[in-house]
Short mmCIF file of C-alpha atoms in Angstrom, two decimals:
data_model
loop_
_atom_site.label_atom_id
_atom_site.label_comp_id
_atom_site.label_asym_id
_atom_site.label_seq_id
_atom_site.Cartn_x
_atom_site.Cartn_y
_atom_site.Cartn_z
CA MET A 612 121.14 88.42 -39.00
CA TYR A 613 118.88 91.52 -39.24
CA ASN A 614 117.17 90.66 -35.99
CA PHE A 615 120.58 90.38 -34.20
CA TRP A 616 121.91 93.76 -35.30
CA GLN A 617 118.65 95.44 -34.65
CA LYS A 618 118.62 94.20 -31.15
CA ILE A 619 122.10 95.59 -30.60
CA LYS A 620 121.06 98.97 -31.83
CA ASN A 621 117.99 98.97 -29.71
CA PHE A 622 120.11 98.09 -26.68
CA ARG A 623 122.45 100.97 -27.26
CA LEU A 624 119.65 103.37 -27.74
CA PHE A 625 118.01 102.20 -24.57
CA SER A 626 121.28 102.47 -22.54
CA LYS A 627 121.86 105.98 -23.89
CA ASN A 628 118.34 107.03 -22.89
CA SER A 629 118.76 105.40 -19.42
CA MET A 630 121.91 107.32 -18.66
CA LEU A 631 120.36 110.55 -19.75
CA ALA A 632 117.35 109.85 -17.49
CA TYR A 633 119.59 108.95 -14.66
CA THR A 634 121.62 112.15 -15.21
CA VAL A 635 118.41 114.31 -15.18
CA SER A 636 117.11 112.51 -12.18
CA SER A 637 120.41 113.02 -10.25
CA SER A 638 120.43 116.74 -11.19
CA TYR A 639 116.88 117.09 -9.74
CA LYS A 640 117.90 115.32 -6.56
CA GLN A 641 120.86 117.66 -6.10
CA PHE A 642 118.75 120.68 -6.75
CA PHE A 643 116.04 119.63 -4.20
CA LEU A 644 118.79 118.82 -1.71
CA TYR A 645 120.24 122.30 -2.09
CA VAL A 646 116.75 123.77 -1.63
CA ILE A 647 116.16 121.84 1.51
CA VAL A 648 119.64 122.78 2.94
CA PHE A 649 118.94 126.47 2.14
CA ILE A 650 115.60 126.45 3.82
CA PHE A 651 116.98 124.63 6.80
CA SER A 652 119.90 127.03 7.16
CA TYR A 653 117.69 130.16 6.72
CA SER A 654 115.24 128.77 9.30
CA CYS A 655 118.13 128.24 11.77
CA PHE A 656 119.52 131.72 11.03
CA TYR A 657 116.07 133.35 11.37
CA GLY A 658 115.41 131.48 14.54
CA TYR A 659 118.80 132.44 15.98
CA MET A 660 118.17 136.15 15.21
CA LYS A 661 114.69 136.04 16.57
CA LEU A 662 115.87 134.37 19.77
CA ASP A 663 118.80 136.88 19.97
CA ASN A 664 116.25 139.76 19.83
CA ILE A 665 114.15 138.13 22.56
CA ILE A 666 117.25 137.64 24.79
CA GLN A 667 118.24 141.27 24.22
CA GLU A 668 114.75 142.51 25.28
CA LYS A 669 114.79 140.22 28.35
CA SER A 670 118.28 141.38 29.31
CA GLN A 671 117.13 144.99 29.26
CA GLN A 672 114.16 144.11 31.44
CA ILE A 673 116.42 142.27 33.91
CA VAL A 674 118.88 145.14 34.07
CA ALA A 675 115.87 147.55 34.72
CA GLU A 676 114.63 145.31 37.52
CA PHE A 677 118.05 145.20 39.12
CA ASN A 678 118.45 148.97 38.90
CA LYS A 679 115.15 149.35 40.80
CA ARG A 680 116.76 147.43 43.64
CA ASN A 681 120.01 149.58 43.53
CA ILE A 682 121.91 146.77 41.73
CA PHE A 683 123.80 148.00 38.65
CA ILE A 684 125.31 145.96 35.87
CA GLN A 685 127.75 147.74 33.63
CA ASN A 686 127.58 145.16 30.76
CA ILE A 687 125.90 141.89 29.79
CA GLU A 688 127.30 139.65 27.03
CA TYR A 689 125.94 136.24 26.11
CA SER A 690 126.65 133.36 23.67
CA LEU A 691 123.81 131.14 22.43
CA ILE A 692 126.34 128.70 20.98
CA GLN A 693 128.39 128.30 24.12
CA GLN A 694 125.30 128.77 26.33
CA LYS A 695 127.07 131.38 28.56
CA VAL A 696 126.21 134.76 30.01
CA LEU A 697 129.01 137.16 31.14
CA LEU A 698 128.24 140.09 33.50
CA THR A 699 130.82 142.83 34.08
CA ASN A 700 131.06 145.12 37.09
CA VAL A 701 128.01 144.36 39.13
CA SER A 702 127.66 147.05 41.88
CA TYR A 703 125.30 147.81 44.80
CA LYS A 704 123.75 151.23 45.84
CA THR A 705 126.29 153.14 43.86
CA LYS A 706 128.03 152.27 40.59
CA GLU A 707 131.43 152.82 42.25
CA ASN A 708 130.71 150.17 44.96
CA ILE A 709 131.52 147.14 42.69
CA LEU A 710 130.74 143.74 44.24
CA ILE A 711 131.39 141.45 41.33
CA ASN A 712 134.05 142.30 38.78
CA ASN A 713 133.09 139.41 36.34
CA ALA A 714 130.45 136.79 36.53
CA GLU A 715 130.22 133.92 34.07
CA ILE A 716 127.07 131.80 34.15
CA GLU A 717 127.00 128.58 31.99
CA VAL A 718 124.17 126.21 31.21
CA LEU A 719 125.15 122.61 32.07
CA LEU A 720 122.63 120.41 30.33
CA TRP A 721 124.13 117.17 31.52
CA LYS A 722 123.83 118.26 35.13
CA LYS A 723 120.47 119.99 34.69
CA GLY A 724 121.75 123.23 36.14
CA LEU A 725 124.05 126.26 35.88
CA GLY A 726 127.82 126.59 36.39
CA ILE A 727 128.89 129.81 38.15
CA ASN A 728 132.29 131.46 38.13
CA LEU A 729 132.51 134.84 39.83
CA ASP A 730 135.28 137.33 40.57
CA LEU A 731 134.27 139.19 43.76
CA PHE A 732 135.75 140.78 46.87
CA ASP A 733 139.26 140.22 45.38
CA GLY A 734 138.55 136.43 45.36
CA THR A 735 136.61 133.89 43.41
CA MET A 736 133.53 131.79 43.76
CA GLN A 737 132.91 128.79 41.63
CA GLY A 738 130.21 126.17 41.80
CA THR A 739 127.00 124.63 40.44
CA ILE A 740 123.32 125.10 41.05
CA CYS A 741 121.38 122.08 39.79
CA ILE A 742 117.86 120.62 39.93
CA ASP A 743 116.99 117.03 40.65
CA SER A 744 114.44 116.69 37.86
CA ILE A 745 113.18 118.88 34.89
CA PHE A 746 109.64 117.56 34.94
CA ASN A 747 109.08 117.20 38.68
CA LEU A 748 111.28 119.87 40.45
CA LYS A 749 111.67 118.96 44.13
CA ASN A 750 115.14 120.08 45.18
CA LEU A 751 117.94 122.51 44.35
CA ILE A 752 121.46 120.99 44.80
CA VAL A 753 124.12 123.71 45.47
CA ASP A 754 127.83 123.22 45.50
CA ILE A 755 129.94 126.28 46.06
CA ASN A 756 133.75 126.81 46.46
CA ILE A 757 134.86 130.27 47.63
CA ASN A 758 138.54 131.29 47.53
CA ALA A 759 140.42 134.23 49.09
CA LEU A 760 137.53 136.56 49.54
CA ALA A 761 138.51 139.79 51.35
CA ILE A 762 136.68 139.84 54.71
CA LYS A 763 136.93 143.53 55.10
CA LYS A 764 135.08 144.13 51.78
CA MET A 765 132.45 141.50 52.54
CA LEU A 766 131.58 143.09 55.98
CA ALA A 767 131.34 146.55 54.45
CA LEU A 768 128.31 145.35 52.59
CA TYR A 769 126.65 144.06 55.77
CA SER A 770 126.24 146.56 58.59
CA ASN A 771 124.93 145.43 61.99
CA PRO A 772 125.21 147.44 65.20
CA TYR A 773 126.00 144.31 67.33
CA ILE A 774 128.74 143.17 65.03
CA ALA A 775 130.18 146.70 64.71
CA SER A 776 130.33 146.95 68.52
CA LEU A 777 132.71 143.94 68.66
CA GLY A 778 135.26 145.47 66.45
CA THR A 779 136.44 146.03 62.75
CA VAL A 780 138.24 143.57 60.59
CA THR A 781 141.31 145.32 59.01
CA LYS A 782 142.48 142.42 56.80
CA GLY A 783 142.15 138.74 56.12
CA THR A 784 140.68 136.34 53.56
CA VAL A 785 138.05 133.57 53.77
CA ASN A 786 137.77 130.21 51.90
CA THR A 787 134.57 128.21 52.06
CA LYS A 788 133.23 124.89 50.76
CA LEU A 789 129.48 124.51 50.83
CA HIS A 790 127.11 121.69 49.82
CA THR A 791 123.37 122.05 50.49
CA THR A 792 120.08 120.62 49.19
CA ILE A 793 117.21 123.06 49.25
CA PRO A 794 113.63 121.84 48.84
CA MET A 795 111.37 123.65 46.30
CA GLN A 796 107.70 124.39 46.65
CA GLN A 797 105.86 126.09 43.71
CA ASN A 798 109.20 127.03 42.27
CA ARG A 799 110.27 128.79 45.47
CA PRO A 800 113.31 127.65 47.52
CA LEU A 801 112.52 126.73 51.13
CA ILE A 802 115.78 127.82 52.76
CA HIS A 803 114.57 126.86 56.25
CA GLU A 804 113.94 123.37 55.05
CA SER A 805 117.43 122.93 53.67
CA ASN A 806 120.19 120.54 54.86
CA GLY A 807 123.94 120.35 54.17
CA ASN A 808 127.42 120.99 55.37
CA ILE A 809 129.97 123.74 55.22
CA GLU A 810 133.67 124.21 55.81
CA LEU A 811 135.09 127.68 56.61
CA PHE A 812 138.78 128.88 56.66
CA VAL A 813 139.93 132.33 57.68
CA ASN A 814 143.53 133.15 56.75
CA ASP A 815 145.85 135.80 58.30
CA SER A 816 143.16 138.02 59.51
CA SER A 817 143.47 141.02 61.88
CA ILE A 818 140.80 142.68 64.03
CA LYS A 819 140.65 146.02 65.78
CA HIS A 820 138.38 145.14 68.72
CA ASN A 821 136.48 146.58 71.53
CA ILE A 822 137.00 143.78 74.14
CA PRO A 823 137.86 145.54 77.48
CA ILE A 824 139.61 142.64 79.14
CA LEU A 825 142.48 142.73 76.52
CA LYS A 826 145.26 145.18 76.83
CA ASN A 827 146.04 145.44 73.14
CA ASP A 828 143.20 146.65 70.96
CA THR A 829 144.36 144.61 68.02
CA ILE A 830 144.35 140.79 67.46
CA SER A 831 146.52 139.75 64.53
CA ALA A 832 147.60 136.58 62.79
CA ILE A 833 144.10 135.08 63.13
CA ASN A 834 143.64 131.70 61.43
CA LEU A 835 140.45 129.86 61.82
CA LYS A 836 138.96 126.58 60.71
CA GLY A 837 135.30 125.79 61.09
CA GLU A 838 132.89 123.08 60.00
CA ALA A 839 129.17 122.54 60.51
CA THR A 840 126.34 120.25 59.46
CA TRP A 841 122.66 121.12 59.56
CA GLU A 842 119.22 119.73 58.79
CA LYS A 843 116.47 122.23 58.46
CA GLN A 844 116.70 124.50 61.60
CA ASP A 845 118.77 122.03 63.57
CA LEU A 846 122.46 122.85 63.39
CA LYS A 847 123.51 119.27 64.52
CA GLY A 848 127.06 120.16 65.28
CA PHE A 849 129.78 122.63 64.61
CA HIS A 850 133.45 122.89 65.51
CA ILE A 851 135.50 126.10 65.33
CA LYS A 852 139.25 126.29 66.16
CA ALA A 853 141.06 129.61 66.05
CA ASN A 854 144.68 130.69 66.59
CA SER A 855 145.99 134.19 66.88
CA SER A 856 148.68 136.52 68.33
CA VAL A 857 146.75 136.88 71.62
CA ILE A 858 143.98 134.14 71.92
CA ASN A 859 143.72 130.48 71.00
CA ALA A 860 140.14 129.13 71.17
CA ASP A 861 138.18 126.06 70.50
CA PHE A 862 134.36 126.03 70.13
CA SER A 863 131.98 123.23 69.60
CA GLY A 864 128.21 122.80 70.07
CA THR A 865 124.82 122.89 68.49
CA ALA A 866 122.27 125.53 67.62
CA TYR A 867 118.64 126.01 66.55
CA ILE A 868 118.75 128.34 63.56
CA ASN A 869 116.34 131.25 63.13
CA TYR A 870 116.47 131.83 59.40
CA PHE A 871 114.34 134.98 59.55
CA GLN A 872 116.32 136.64 62.32
CA LEU A 873 119.78 135.17 62.68
CA LEU A 874 120.70 137.00 65.91
CA ALA A 875 117.72 135.22 67.64
CA THR A 876 119.30 131.87 66.87
CA ASN A 877 119.57 129.68 70.04
CA ILE A 878 123.08 128.29 70.85
CA ASN A 879 124.54 125.72 73.07
CA VAL A 880 128.32 126.03 72.94
CA ASP A 881 131.31 124.61 74.89
CA ALA A 882 134.36 126.85 74.67
CA LEU A 883 138.02 126.64 75.64
CA VAL A 884 139.94 129.90 75.42
CA LYS A 885 143.71 130.09 76.03
CA ILE A 886 145.29 133.41 76.87
CA ASP A 887 148.41 134.67 78.63
CA LYS A 888 147.83 136.66 81.73
CA LYS A 889 150.13 139.36 80.51
CA ASP A 890 147.74 140.14 77.68
CA ILE A 891 144.67 140.86 79.93
CA ASN A 892 143.52 143.98 81.66
CA GLU A 893 142.91 142.84 85.17
CA THR A 894 140.75 145.87 85.96
CA PHE A 895 138.04 144.90 83.50
CA THR A 896 138.30 141.08 83.89
CA PRO A 897 135.66 139.23 85.87
CA LYS A 898 136.99 137.46 89.03
CA ASN A 899 136.20 133.98 87.98
CA THR A 900 137.85 134.55 84.55
CA LEU A 901 140.93 136.20 86.08
CA LYS A 902 141.28 133.26 88.57
CA ALA A 903 141.03 130.62 85.74
CA ILE A 904 143.68 132.48 83.68
CA ASN A 905 146.10 133.10 86.55
CA LYS A 906 145.79 129.44 87.53
CA TYR A 907 145.42 127.54 84.32
CA GLY A 908 146.23 129.97 81.49
CA GLN A 909 142.84 129.18 80.04
CA VAL A 910 139.13 129.52 80.53
CA LYS A 911 136.40 126.95 80.06
CA MET A 912 133.02 128.40 79.28
CA LYS A 913 129.47 127.40 78.58
CA ILE A 914 127.66 129.72 76.20
CA THR A 915 123.90 129.59 75.92
CA GLY A 916 121.08 131.96 74.99
CA SER A 917 120.98 133.62 71.50
CA LEU A 918 123.51 134.98 69.17
CA GLY A 919 122.32 138.47 69.94
CA ARG A 920 122.21 138.02 73.67
CA PRO A 921 124.57 135.22 74.77
CA SER A 922 124.97 134.08 78.27
CA VAL A 923 128.48 133.02 79.34
CA ASN A 924 129.16 130.87 82.29
CA ILE A 925 132.75 130.18 83.47
CA LEU A 926 133.28 126.47 84.39
#
């Protein structure tokens, strides 16, 4: 009997000590878990603040480099969590000459690239710039959609005597869809080795021109649609169709692109221009052109040479 009750007593004492040991062990585990969580959280916070300081320094360096090139950025904001950068009021030459009202640049990890969303020239530009491989970069893949950009503001940025001699755009917007693949060499894009396609739409434009054969110095209600495909310097084919208050035209052809001097690009274009004879100034109209307009109400042309010095032959 003694042995039986002694065993019961020993079992209870053992159980009590085991529970106490378990409780102490559990408390130590919770303590160590809290310490690990604290260290991890502090490391993340410290790393975030350190990275934030690095980004601030780099941002200031980037702004300084842009300022040297007469490009001014009023404000830069960024979010490491959302992986976005927001630029406000990007201007050129003077701070009043604002090109981009807002620019949002987002890192797209799943596409290995950047997402772009810009408010510029009273319109928008959205798209992606991606790479084909992180470890062996060979190509940039660019997809851009442009909506309702003001042509007048765009051309004000680019001044060229030849273009200025043709006339001045007084209103109109442009939409564009662009896809291109650009080879990379030593982390530099080789634009002249690119290939891709583009669609262009001009809406409700108006031009004050310097074309002597037209009586009225303004062409209004211009709507244009164009598309082109190229591979390296070879513009394999393009088609442009335009309608307006005075002239309706259809252009198609090929070209050999000079990326370093665009006006030296060689062209080979077939054109059909329809115009009413009441809209032409006969005094300044070449005889062959006048004859075709009076007889057919249209002119067929072959345009060769370069963009800067085209040669026009009436067919």
